[in-house]
Short mmCIF file of C-alpha atoms in Angstrom, two decimals:
data_model
loop_
_atom_site.label_atom_id
_atom_site.label_comp_id
_atom_site.label_asym_id
_atom_site.label_seq_id
_atom_site.Cartn_x
_atom_site.Cartn_y
_atom_site.Cartn_z
CA MET A 25 106.17 87.62 94.32
CA ILE A 26 102.92 86.98 94.17
CA PRO A 27 102.59 85.07 90.62
CA GLU A 28 100.24 87.39 87.80
CA ASP A 29 97.58 84.24 87.17
CA HIS A 30 96.86 83.39 90.96
CA PRO A 31 92.91 84.36 90.96
CA ARG A 32 93.31 86.74 92.92
CA TYR A 33 96.11 89.28 91.85
CA ARG A 34 95.22 92.50 91.95
CA SER A 35 93.66 91.98 95.67
CA LEU A 36 97.31 90.97 97.24
CA VAL A 37 99.24 93.21 94.80
CA MET A 38 97.78 95.87 96.38
CA ARG A 39 97.72 94.20 99.58
CA GLU A 40 101.37 94.16 99.43
CA ARG A 41 101.83 97.60 98.25
CA ILE A 42 99.42 98.68 101.64
CA ALA A 43 102.34 97.03 103.72
CA ASP A 44 104.79 98.70 101.40
CA ALA A 45 103.79 101.94 102.59
CA ALA A 46 103.20 101.23 106.41
CA LEU A 47 106.81 100.20 106.76
CA LYS A 48 107.89 103.56 104.70
CA GLY A 49 105.25 105.17 107.15
CA ILE A 50 102.81 106.95 103.85
CA VAL A 51 100.42 104.58 105.40
CA ALA A 52 99.32 104.87 108.93
CA MET A 53 98.88 101.50 110.98
CA GLU A 54 95.67 101.85 111.08
CA GLY A 55 95.25 102.49 107.37
CA VAL A 56 96.28 98.83 107.29
CA GLY A 57 93.74 97.71 109.19
CA SER A 58 91.10 99.65 107.03
CA HIS A 59 92.48 98.19 103.97
CA GLY A 60 91.91 94.37 105.19
CA ARG A 61 89.01 95.46 106.16
CA GLY A 62 88.15 96.74 102.49
CA GLU A 63 89.56 93.40 101.08
CA ALA A 64 86.47 91.54 102.97
CA PHE A 65 84.47 93.90 101.24
CA ASP A 66 86.05 93.13 97.65
CA TYR A 67 85.81 89.75 98.47
CA LEU A 68 82.22 89.90 98.90
CA ILE A 69 81.73 92.13 96.22
CA GLY A 70 82.92 89.76 94.01
CA GLU A 71 86.39 91.54 93.54
CA LYS A 72 84.62 93.42 90.39
CA THR A 73 83.37 96.64 89.13
CA THR A 74 79.21 95.77 89.49
CA GLU A 75 77.10 97.11 87.20
CA SER A 76 75.91 99.70 89.65
CA ALA A 77 79.36 100.59 90.62
CA LEU A 78 80.11 101.54 87.17
CA LEU A 79 76.96 103.83 86.77
CA ALA A 80 78.16 105.40 89.85
CA GLU A 81 81.47 106.09 88.35
CA LYS A 82 79.93 107.93 85.39
CA THR A 83 77.96 109.41 87.64
CA ALA A 84 81.15 110.76 89.16
CA ALA A 85 82.24 111.79 86.07
CA ALA A 86 79.47 114.29 85.69
CA LEU A 87 80.06 115.43 88.89
CA PHE A 88 83.31 116.48 88.10
CA LEU A 89 82.66 118.15 84.65
CA ASN A 90 79.82 119.50 86.32
CA ALA A 91 81.59 121.25 89.31
CA LYS A 92 82.80 125.40 89.57
CA LYS A 93 85.61 124.28 91.92
CA PRO A 94 86.67 120.67 92.67
CA VAL A 95 88.78 119.01 94.46
CA ILE A 96 89.92 115.50 94.90
CA SER A 97 91.58 114.68 98.56
CA VAL A 98 94.32 111.94 99.01
CA ASN A 99 94.67 110.37 102.19
CA GLY A 100 97.98 107.98 102.99
CA ASN A 101 95.81 104.12 101.47
CA THR A 102 94.55 106.23 98.35
CA ALA A 103 98.17 107.63 97.48
CA ALA A 104 99.93 104.45 98.36
CA LEU A 105 97.05 102.49 96.27
CA ALA A 106 96.13 104.99 93.09
CA ALA A 107 98.66 108.15 92.90
CA LYS A 108 99.39 107.20 89.28
CA GLU A 109 95.17 106.45 88.61
CA ILE A 110 94.79 110.47 90.56
CA ALA A 111 97.27 112.04 88.53
CA ASP A 112 95.38 110.73 85.43
CA LEU A 113 91.74 111.80 86.99
CA GLN A 114 92.93 115.32 87.61
CA LYS A 115 94.40 116.07 83.81
CA ALA A 116 90.42 115.19 82.98
CA THR A 117 88.78 116.94 85.23
CA GLY A 118 91.56 119.64 85.83
CA ALA A 119 90.64 119.46 89.31
CA ALA A 120 93.02 120.51 92.71
CA VAL A 121 94.69 117.48 94.67
CA GLU A 122 94.62 118.07 98.47
CA VAL A 123 96.36 116.13 100.71
CA ASN A 124 94.20 115.46 103.92
CA LEU A 125 94.80 113.18 106.61
CA PHE A 126 93.24 111.32 109.07
CA HIS A 127 96.28 110.57 110.94
CA ARG A 128 98.09 113.61 110.34
CA THR A 129 101.42 114.64 110.65
CA GLU A 130 103.39 117.03 108.75
CA GLU A 131 105.84 114.24 107.50
CA ARG A 132 103.61 111.60 106.59
CA VAL A 133 101.47 115.04 104.33
CA GLU A 134 105.35 115.52 102.51
CA LYS A 135 106.11 112.04 102.48
CA ILE A 136 103.00 111.37 100.18
CA THR A 137 102.88 114.80 98.48
CA SER A 138 106.55 113.72 96.85
CA LEU A 139 104.73 110.14 95.95
CA LEU A 140 102.02 111.99 94.55
CA GLU A 141 104.34 114.51 92.87
CA ASP A 142 106.30 111.41 91.55
CA GLU A 143 103.01 110.40 89.95
CA GLY A 144 102.51 113.38 88.41
CA VAL A 145 100.04 115.09 90.47
CA THR A 146 100.25 118.74 90.93
CA VAL A 147 100.01 118.94 94.92
CA LEU A 148 97.74 121.85 96.20
CA LYS A 149 99.72 123.73 98.67
CA GLY A 150 99.28 126.36 101.14
CA GLU A 151 98.83 127.10 104.72
CA PHE A 152 97.09 125.23 106.02
CA GLU A 153 93.87 126.27 108.78
CA ARG A 154 91.43 124.98 110.81
CA LEU A 155 88.43 125.35 108.47
CA LEU A 156 86.17 122.68 108.97
CA PRO A 157 83.78 122.05 111.48
CA LEU A 158 86.24 118.85 113.13
CA SER A 159 87.91 118.89 117.09
CA HIS A 160 92.06 119.34 116.47
CA ASP A 161 93.59 118.84 113.35
CA ARG A 162 91.37 117.29 111.48
CA ALA A 163 90.24 120.73 110.79
CA LEU A 164 92.51 121.64 109.22
CA CYS A 165 92.37 122.46 105.48
CA LEU A 166 93.65 124.98 102.29
CA ARG A 167 91.42 127.97 101.63
CA GLU A 168 91.27 127.72 98.08
CA GLY A 169 91.56 123.62 97.92
CA ILE A 170 88.81 121.66 99.98
CA TYR A 171 87.42 124.50 102.24
CA SER A 172 86.25 126.48 99.19
CA CYS A 173 85.62 123.48 96.34
CA ASP A 174 82.01 122.36 95.41
CA VAL A 175 82.65 119.30 94.91
CA ILE A 176 84.74 116.95 96.43
CA LEU A 177 86.54 113.33 95.80
CA VAL A 178 86.93 111.78 99.51
CA PRO A 179 88.48 107.79 98.49
CA LEU A 180 88.22 105.73 101.93
CA GLU A 181 87.19 108.89 103.81
CA ASP A 182 86.01 108.13 107.59
CA GLY A 183 82.31 109.28 108.22
CA ASP A 184 83.09 112.14 110.17
CA ARG A 185 84.76 114.14 107.61
CA CYS A 186 82.62 112.80 104.96
CA SER A 187 79.64 113.81 107.23
CA ALA A 188 81.37 117.44 107.89
CA LEU A 189 81.63 118.31 104.13
CA VAL A 190 77.96 117.39 103.54
CA ASP A 191 77.09 119.84 106.06
CA MET A 192 78.90 122.52 105.04
CA GLY A 193 77.29 122.38 101.54
CA LYS A 194 79.99 120.61 99.49
CA THR A 195 78.35 117.60 97.17
CA VAL A 196 80.36 114.92 97.95
CA ILE A 197 82.01 112.12 96.23
CA THR A 198 83.10 108.96 98.08
CA ILE A 199 84.98 105.72 97.20
CA ASP A 200 84.11 103.30 99.84
CA LEU A 201 83.82 99.10 99.39
CA ASN A 202 81.35 98.83 102.61
CA PRO A 203 77.99 100.37 101.47
CA LEU A 204 76.90 99.85 105.20
CA SER A 205 80.05 102.17 106.63
CA ARG A 206 78.00 105.73 107.47
CA THR A 207 80.45 107.67 105.34
CA ALA A 208 78.83 105.58 102.46
CA LYS A 209 75.54 106.54 104.00
CA THR A 210 76.39 109.88 104.23
CA ALA A 211 78.10 111.02 100.82
CA THR A 212 76.33 112.52 98.18
CA LEU A 213 77.59 109.89 95.98
CA THR A 214 78.87 106.71 97.24
CA ILE A 215 81.25 104.54 94.34
CA VAL A 216 81.21 100.51 96.04
CA ASP A 217 83.99 99.65 93.79
CA GLU A 218 87.73 99.13 94.37
CA ILE A 219 89.89 102.41 93.96
CA THR A 220 92.30 101.49 91.58
CA ARG A 221 89.35 100.33 89.26
CA ALA A 222 86.98 103.26 90.33
CA ILE A 223 89.41 106.01 89.68
CA PRO A 224 90.79 105.27 85.81
CA ASN A 225 86.18 104.50 85.01
CA ILE A 226 85.32 108.07 86.30
CA THR A 227 89.18 109.06 84.28
CA GLU A 228 87.85 107.28 80.73
CA ALA A 229 83.74 108.84 81.53
CA CYS A 230 85.23 112.44 81.93
CA GLY A 231 86.23 111.69 78.43
CA ARG A 232 83.17 111.39 76.50
CA LEU A 233 79.90 112.51 78.17
CA ASP A 234 78.06 115.20 76.67
CA SER A 235 76.25 118.26 78.06
CA ASP A 236 72.70 116.35 77.70
CA GLU A 237 75.01 113.18 79.36
CA ILE A 238 75.63 115.30 82.72
CA LYS A 239 72.55 117.15 83.04
CA LYS A 240 70.68 113.80 82.86
CA LEU A 241 73.08 111.60 85.19
CA ILE A 242 73.09 115.04 88.10
CA ARG A 243 69.43 114.43 87.74
CA SER A 244 68.82 111.46 88.20
CA ILE A 245 71.36 110.50 91.47
CA ASP A 246 70.17 108.03 94.17
CA ASN A 247 72.66 107.48 96.47
CA LYS A 248 70.31 104.61 98.41
CA TYR A 249 70.01 102.69 95.13
CA PHE A 250 73.11 102.70 95.09
CA LEU A 251 73.94 101.53 98.70
CA ASN A 252 71.21 98.73 98.07
CA SER A 253 72.42 97.67 94.73
CA ALA A 254 75.83 96.73 96.33
CA VAL A 255 74.54 94.89 99.14
CA ASN A 256 72.13 92.78 96.67
CA GLU A 257 75.25 92.07 94.97
CA ILE A 258 76.59 90.64 98.26
CA MET A 259 74.10 88.56 99.21
CA GLY A 260 73.87 86.75 95.60
CA ASN A 261 77.20 85.95 96.34
CA LEU A 262 76.82 84.46 99.54
CA THR A 263 74.18 83.08 98.59
CA ASN A 264 75.91 81.46 95.33
CA ALA A 265 78.64 80.55 97.65
CA MET A 266 76.82 78.81 100.36
CA ASP A 267 75.70 75.95 97.11
CA MET B 8 91.18 106.40 124.73
CA ILE B 9 88.17 104.70 123.16
CA PRO B 10 84.88 105.51 125.44
CA GLU B 11 83.78 102.32 127.16
CA ASP B 12 79.97 102.96 126.13
CA HIS B 13 81.17 103.43 122.58
CA PRO B 14 78.74 100.84 120.97
CA ARG B 15 81.66 99.32 119.30
CA TYR B 16 84.24 99.59 121.76
CA ARG B 17 85.27 96.29 121.86
CA SER B 18 86.00 96.23 118.09
CA LEU B 19 87.90 99.46 118.98
CA VAL B 20 89.83 97.81 121.41
CA MET B 21 90.77 94.63 119.91
CA ARG B 22 92.14 97.25 116.86
CA GLU B 23 94.26 98.86 119.40
CA ARG B 24 95.60 95.56 120.93
CA ILE B 25 96.91 94.55 117.10
CA ALA B 26 98.44 98.12 115.96
CA ASP B 27 100.41 98.24 119.47
CA ALA B 28 101.17 94.70 118.84
CA ALA B 29 102.77 95.21 115.16
CA LEU B 30 104.58 98.06 116.55
CA LYS B 31 106.48 95.69 119.18
CA GLY B 32 107.04 93.13 116.26
CA ILE B 33 104.64 90.87 117.94
CA VAL B 34 101.85 90.68 115.25
CA ALA B 35 103.77 90.91 111.19
CA MET B 36 102.42 93.49 109.37
CA GLU B 37 100.53 91.04 107.59
CA GLY B 38 98.70 90.22 110.39
CA VAL B 39 97.44 94.16 110.61
CA GLY B 40 95.14 93.26 107.48
CA SER B 41 93.96 89.79 108.91
CA HIS B 42 92.57 92.13 111.18
CA GLY B 43 90.80 93.93 109.30
CA ARG B 44 89.11 91.40 107.04
CA GLY B 45 88.37 89.64 110.33
CA GLU B 46 86.75 93.04 112.38
CA ALA B 47 84.68 93.50 108.37
CA PHE B 48 83.22 89.95 108.99
CA ASP B 49 82.70 90.78 112.96
CA TYR B 50 80.53 93.77 111.76
CA LEU B 51 78.68 91.76 109.66
CA ILE B 52 77.87 89.02 112.00
CA GLY B 53 76.80 91.36 114.18
CA GLU B 54 79.64 91.54 116.24
CA LYS B 55 78.41 88.91 118.73
CA THR B 56 77.98 84.61 119.47
CA THR B 57 75.40 83.54 117.21
CA GLU B 58 73.48 80.64 118.35
CA SER B 59 75.49 78.43 116.11
CA ALA B 60 78.61 79.80 116.65
CA LEU B 61 77.37 78.93 120.82
CA LEU B 62 77.24 75.27 119.73
CA ALA B 63 80.16 74.84 118.16
CA GLU B 64 82.24 75.99 120.73
CA LYS B 65 80.47 73.61 123.07
CA THR B 66 81.39 71.13 120.66
CA ALA B 67 84.96 72.77 120.22
CA ALA B 68 85.40 72.01 124.40
CA ALA B 69 83.79 68.73 123.73
CA LEU B 70 86.69 67.64 120.85
CA PHE B 71 88.91 69.23 123.63
CA LEU B 72 87.60 66.72 126.16
CA ASN B 73 87.65 63.91 124.45
CA ALA B 74 91.48 64.33 123.32
CA LYS B 75 94.48 62.36 124.14
CA LYS B 76 97.22 65.17 122.75
CA PRO B 77 95.67 67.91 121.76
CA VAL B 78 97.06 71.28 121.53
CA ILE B 79 96.46 74.85 121.18
CA SER B 80 98.36 76.63 118.34
CA VAL B 81 99.40 80.60 118.78
CA ASN B 82 99.79 82.81 116.10
CA GLY B 83 100.98 86.89 116.58
CA ASN B 84 97.13 87.54 115.97
CA THR B 85 96.04 85.54 118.22
CA ALA B 86 98.93 86.35 121.36
CA ALA B 87 97.87 90.00 121.14
CA LEU B 88 94.24 89.46 121.13
CA ALA B 89 93.48 86.26 123.16
CA ALA B 90 96.48 85.39 126.11
CA LYS B 91 94.84 85.29 128.41
CA GLU B 92 92.11 83.63 127.25
CA ILE B 93 95.07 81.16 126.13
CA ALA B 94 96.01 80.58 129.83
CA ASP B 95 92.47 79.87 130.82
CA LEU B 96 91.41 77.50 127.79
CA GLN B 97 94.88 75.39 129.23
CA LYS B 98 93.86 75.27 131.98
CA ALA B 99 90.33 73.79 131.47
CA THR B 100 91.88 71.21 129.28
CA GLY B 101 95.10 70.87 129.55
CA ALA B 102 96.25 71.20 125.86
CA ALA B 103 99.93 71.85 125.47
CA VAL B 104 100.80 75.28 124.11
CA GLU B 105 102.86 75.76 120.68
CA VAL B 106 103.77 79.05 119.32
CA ASN B 107 103.95 78.68 115.61
CA LEU B 108 103.83 81.49 112.53
CA PHE B 109 102.69 81.93 109.49
CA HIS B 110 105.65 84.41 109.23
CA ARG B 111 108.38 82.58 111.13
CA THR B 112 111.08 84.30 112.90
CA GLU B 113 113.04 83.57 115.67
CA GLU B 114 112.37 86.84 117.07
CA ARG B 115 108.82 87.11 116.95
CA VAL B 116 108.43 82.87 118.15
CA GLU B 117 110.23 84.43 121.41
CA LYS B 118 107.93 87.81 121.93
CA ILE B 119 105.14 85.94 121.87
CA THR B 120 106.46 82.90 124.30
CA SER B 121 107.17 85.71 126.85
CA LEU B 122 103.91 87.42 125.67
CA LEU B 123 101.90 83.93 126.67
CA GLU B 124 104.21 83.56 129.54
CA ASP B 125 103.49 86.96 131.30
CA GLU B 126 99.65 85.59 130.99
CA GLY B 127 99.86 82.56 132.47
CA VAL B 128 100.41 79.88 129.50
CA THR B 129 102.82 77.21 129.46
CA VAL B 130 104.81 77.47 126.35
CA LEU B 131 105.91 74.30 125.15
CA LYS B 132 109.81 74.20 123.82
CA GLY B 133 112.01 72.06 122.24
CA GLU B 134 113.25 71.36 118.72
CA PHE B 135 111.58 73.07 115.95
CA GLU B 136 111.39 70.12 112.72
CA ARG B 137 110.17 70.12 108.82
CA LEU B 138 107.48 68.01 109.95
CA LEU B 139 104.40 69.53 107.91
CA PRO B 140 103.94 68.57 104.91
CA LEU B 141 104.04 72.61 103.71
CA SER B 142 107.36 74.41 101.82
CA HIS B 143 110.03 76.19 103.77
CA ASP B 144 109.59 77.23 107.51
CA ARG B 145 106.37 77.18 106.93
CA ALA B 146 106.80 72.77 107.91
CA LEU B 147 108.06 73.74 110.86
CA CYS B 148 107.01 72.29 114.32
CA LEU B 149 107.56 70.66 117.47
CA ARG B 150 107.43 66.62 117.10
CA GLU B 151 106.19 66.46 120.87
CA GLY B 152 103.27 69.29 120.10
CA ILE B 153 101.73 69.46 116.58
CA TYR B 154 103.44 66.80 114.94
CA SER B 155 101.93 64.10 117.64
CA CYS B 156 98.73 65.50 119.07
CA ASP B 157 95.70 63.68 117.68
CA VAL B 158 92.92 67.56 118.22
CA ILE B 159 94.25 71.28 117.01
CA LEU B 160 92.90 74.28 117.79
CA VAL B 161 94.33 77.29 115.04
CA PRO B 162 92.74 80.17 115.77
CA LEU B 163 93.05 82.71 112.80
CA GLU B 164 95.04 79.91 110.81
CA ASP B 165 95.75 80.06 106.94
CA GLY B 166 94.52 77.25 104.74
CA ASP B 167 97.25 75.64 103.70
CA ARG B 168 98.01 74.97 107.30
CA CYS B 169 94.87 73.60 107.75
CA SER B 170 94.77 71.57 105.59
CA ALA B 171 98.24 69.98 105.70
CA LEU B 172 96.79 69.22 109.71
CA VAL B 173 93.38 67.89 108.17
CA ASP B 174 95.53 66.27 105.42
CA MET B 175 97.35 64.12 108.67
CA GLY B 176 94.51 63.06 110.14
CA LYS B 177 94.14 65.58 113.24
CA THR B 178 90.95 66.29 114.08
CA VAL B 179 91.18 70.62 113.59
CA ILE B 180 89.33 73.24 115.09
CA THR B 181 89.56 76.63 114.04
CA ILE B 182 88.56 80.22 114.96
CA ASP B 183 87.39 81.93 111.63
CA LEU B 184 84.80 84.98 111.63
CA ASN B 185 84.97 84.43 107.63
CA PRO B 186 82.32 81.57 107.42
CA LEU B 187 83.34 81.53 103.10
CA SER B 188 87.88 81.24 103.61
CA ARG B 189 89.88 78.20 102.78
CA THR B 190 90.21 77.69 106.29
CA ALA B 191 86.52 77.42 107.42
CA LYS B 192 85.73 75.25 104.69
CA THR B 193 88.31 72.78 105.71
CA ALA B 194 88.40 72.59 109.74
CA THR B 195 86.66 69.55 111.12
CA LEU B 196 84.79 72.47 113.19
CA THR B 197 84.86 75.90 112.50
CA ILE B 198 83.50 78.45 115.00
CA VAL B 199 82.34 81.73 113.32
CA ASP B 200 82.96 84.03 116.53
CA GLU B 201 85.38 86.48 117.36
CA ILE B 202 88.30 84.65 119.04
CA THR B 203 88.04 86.87 122.56
CA ARG B 204 83.99 85.88 122.71
CA ALA B 205 84.65 81.89 121.43
CA ILE B 206 87.80 80.85 123.92
CA PRO B 207 85.87 81.99 127.28
CA ASN B 208 82.62 79.67 125.52
CA ILE B 209 84.92 77.05 125.02
CA THR B 210 86.70 77.33 128.78
CA GLU B 211 83.09 77.30 130.42
CA ALA B 212 81.73 74.77 128.60
CA CYS B 213 84.87 72.25 129.77
CA GLY B 214 83.83 73.07 132.97
CA ARG B 215 79.88 71.38 132.83
CA LEU B 216 80.36 68.94 130.01
CA ASP B 217 79.46 65.43 131.12
CA SER B 218 80.16 62.16 129.43
CA ASP B 219 77.20 61.76 127.49
CA GLU B 220 77.07 65.52 126.36
CA ILE B 221 80.78 65.19 124.83
CA LYS B 222 79.57 62.33 122.67
CA LYS B 223 76.58 63.35 121.63
CA LEU B 224 77.74 66.92 120.27
CA ILE B 225 81.30 64.79 118.78
CA ARG B 226 78.91 62.76 116.91
CA SER B 227 76.59 65.27 115.42
CA ILE B 228 79.84 67.79 114.25
CA ASP B 229 78.34 68.92 110.89
CA ASN B 230 80.76 71.77 110.05
CA LYS B 231 78.50 73.05 106.84
CA TYR B 232 76.11 73.36 109.38
CA PHE B 233 78.47 76.20 111.44
CA LEU B 234 79.50 77.59 107.86
CA ASN B 235 75.67 78.05 106.78
CA SER B 236 74.43 79.50 109.49
CA ALA B 237 77.01 82.08 109.97
CA VAL B 238 76.26 83.08 106.06
CA ASN B 239 72.70 82.99 107.18
CA GLU B 240 72.83 85.16 110.17
CA ILE B 241 75.33 87.79 107.46
CA MET B 242 71.88 87.83 104.98
CA GLY B 243 69.49 88.46 107.77
CA ASN B 244 72.02 91.78 109.52
CA LEU B 245 72.35 92.81 105.29
CA THR B 246 68.63 92.92 104.74
CA ASN B 247 68.00 94.61 107.95
CA ALA B 248 70.35 96.80 106.90
CA MET B 249 68.56 97.68 103.62
CA ASP B 250 65.55 98.91 105.41
#
């Protein structure tokens, strides 16, 4: 058991969740490594929501509220870490939730679907078709979900996937702790924050933005600003660490 | 299969080795996450041996050549990534190699021992006793190995372990890609480099240092310099990445 007063309690709990989920076959072995990379960046960012990340989260809420057909794409790591947070976000936005895996097996799709449903998520189902401009099973998605959405949240996503969605003309929101990743650079809007801090902030903002604020936030999206702010945050923390 | 001309080929091969070793029970699930954290730092360091890391590697060679009873402590990640490199370092230094695990099980000790022996390492054996100032099985080591050594290489080590060895008066060399980690800060000498780049550089330096160079390198050890150089390297790379 991790003591609750441990200074890195949350981070250690998340690490444990990923390891447990990997043993249960919800998270792929590759996902355990990805989580480790995320942890390193979160450590550098200070394991907190920065001011610019909070603005990105509000902006994500604006994009959701303005969307005609929003979708939340959920993979193994996202489900393991934030199933409950996804349920709340779905309630606040009315978005469809589609399970979409990089290391896809039918067994993992089913396990993740069950986990999400247990936490109150309504999971979109149907016949997966090869509709994304990607090779092999990475092209699979639902016609009524990812394929036809206008706004999509893809947390903890692969760079090729993110890029394919942007090429399809979608507004792509990602959550990625590495501000230098291909995903972070390719998305329409990148939230550089830890997923269980980020999603509740989006949900909360959905409940209080008015239509003027929504328009203003969407008009002023500057993803480069969000990425540079995160890099500056890391540089500041590194400078402090050297003292 | 990862194409050899992929710009991050080595990193992806190492990632695969860790995942394979985890499936075989050589690497603990926690080790897969640790490797991910290391990868993130290596990415920030530029996935190359920096000038200051090379000096740290030469200095490690000097400490090995000057030691009366050197030991190399090997855990699951180290064995999975660098068994062959450990064999060569053992030949160059005459150091004893002891398997010492944080997430210890007899089964993993045996698997790691076999893996090392298959690559030509002579593994020290005997009765493990609780001789380190640490709780539970983390105190276990060999009287003729870690307990009585004067110089010890502990690659990819936990902070408590590293600190306990320093408290016992040992000269502790670590290899750690995070220059801010407790291990990096506690060790006598920290090599901020990826293990399969670092160890061959130590081995190579063992073959060409004369006694004057050995003395000079040992006299001028300044671990803070090595850590600050690594942090500066990361900051430089981050600055370039923003352009």
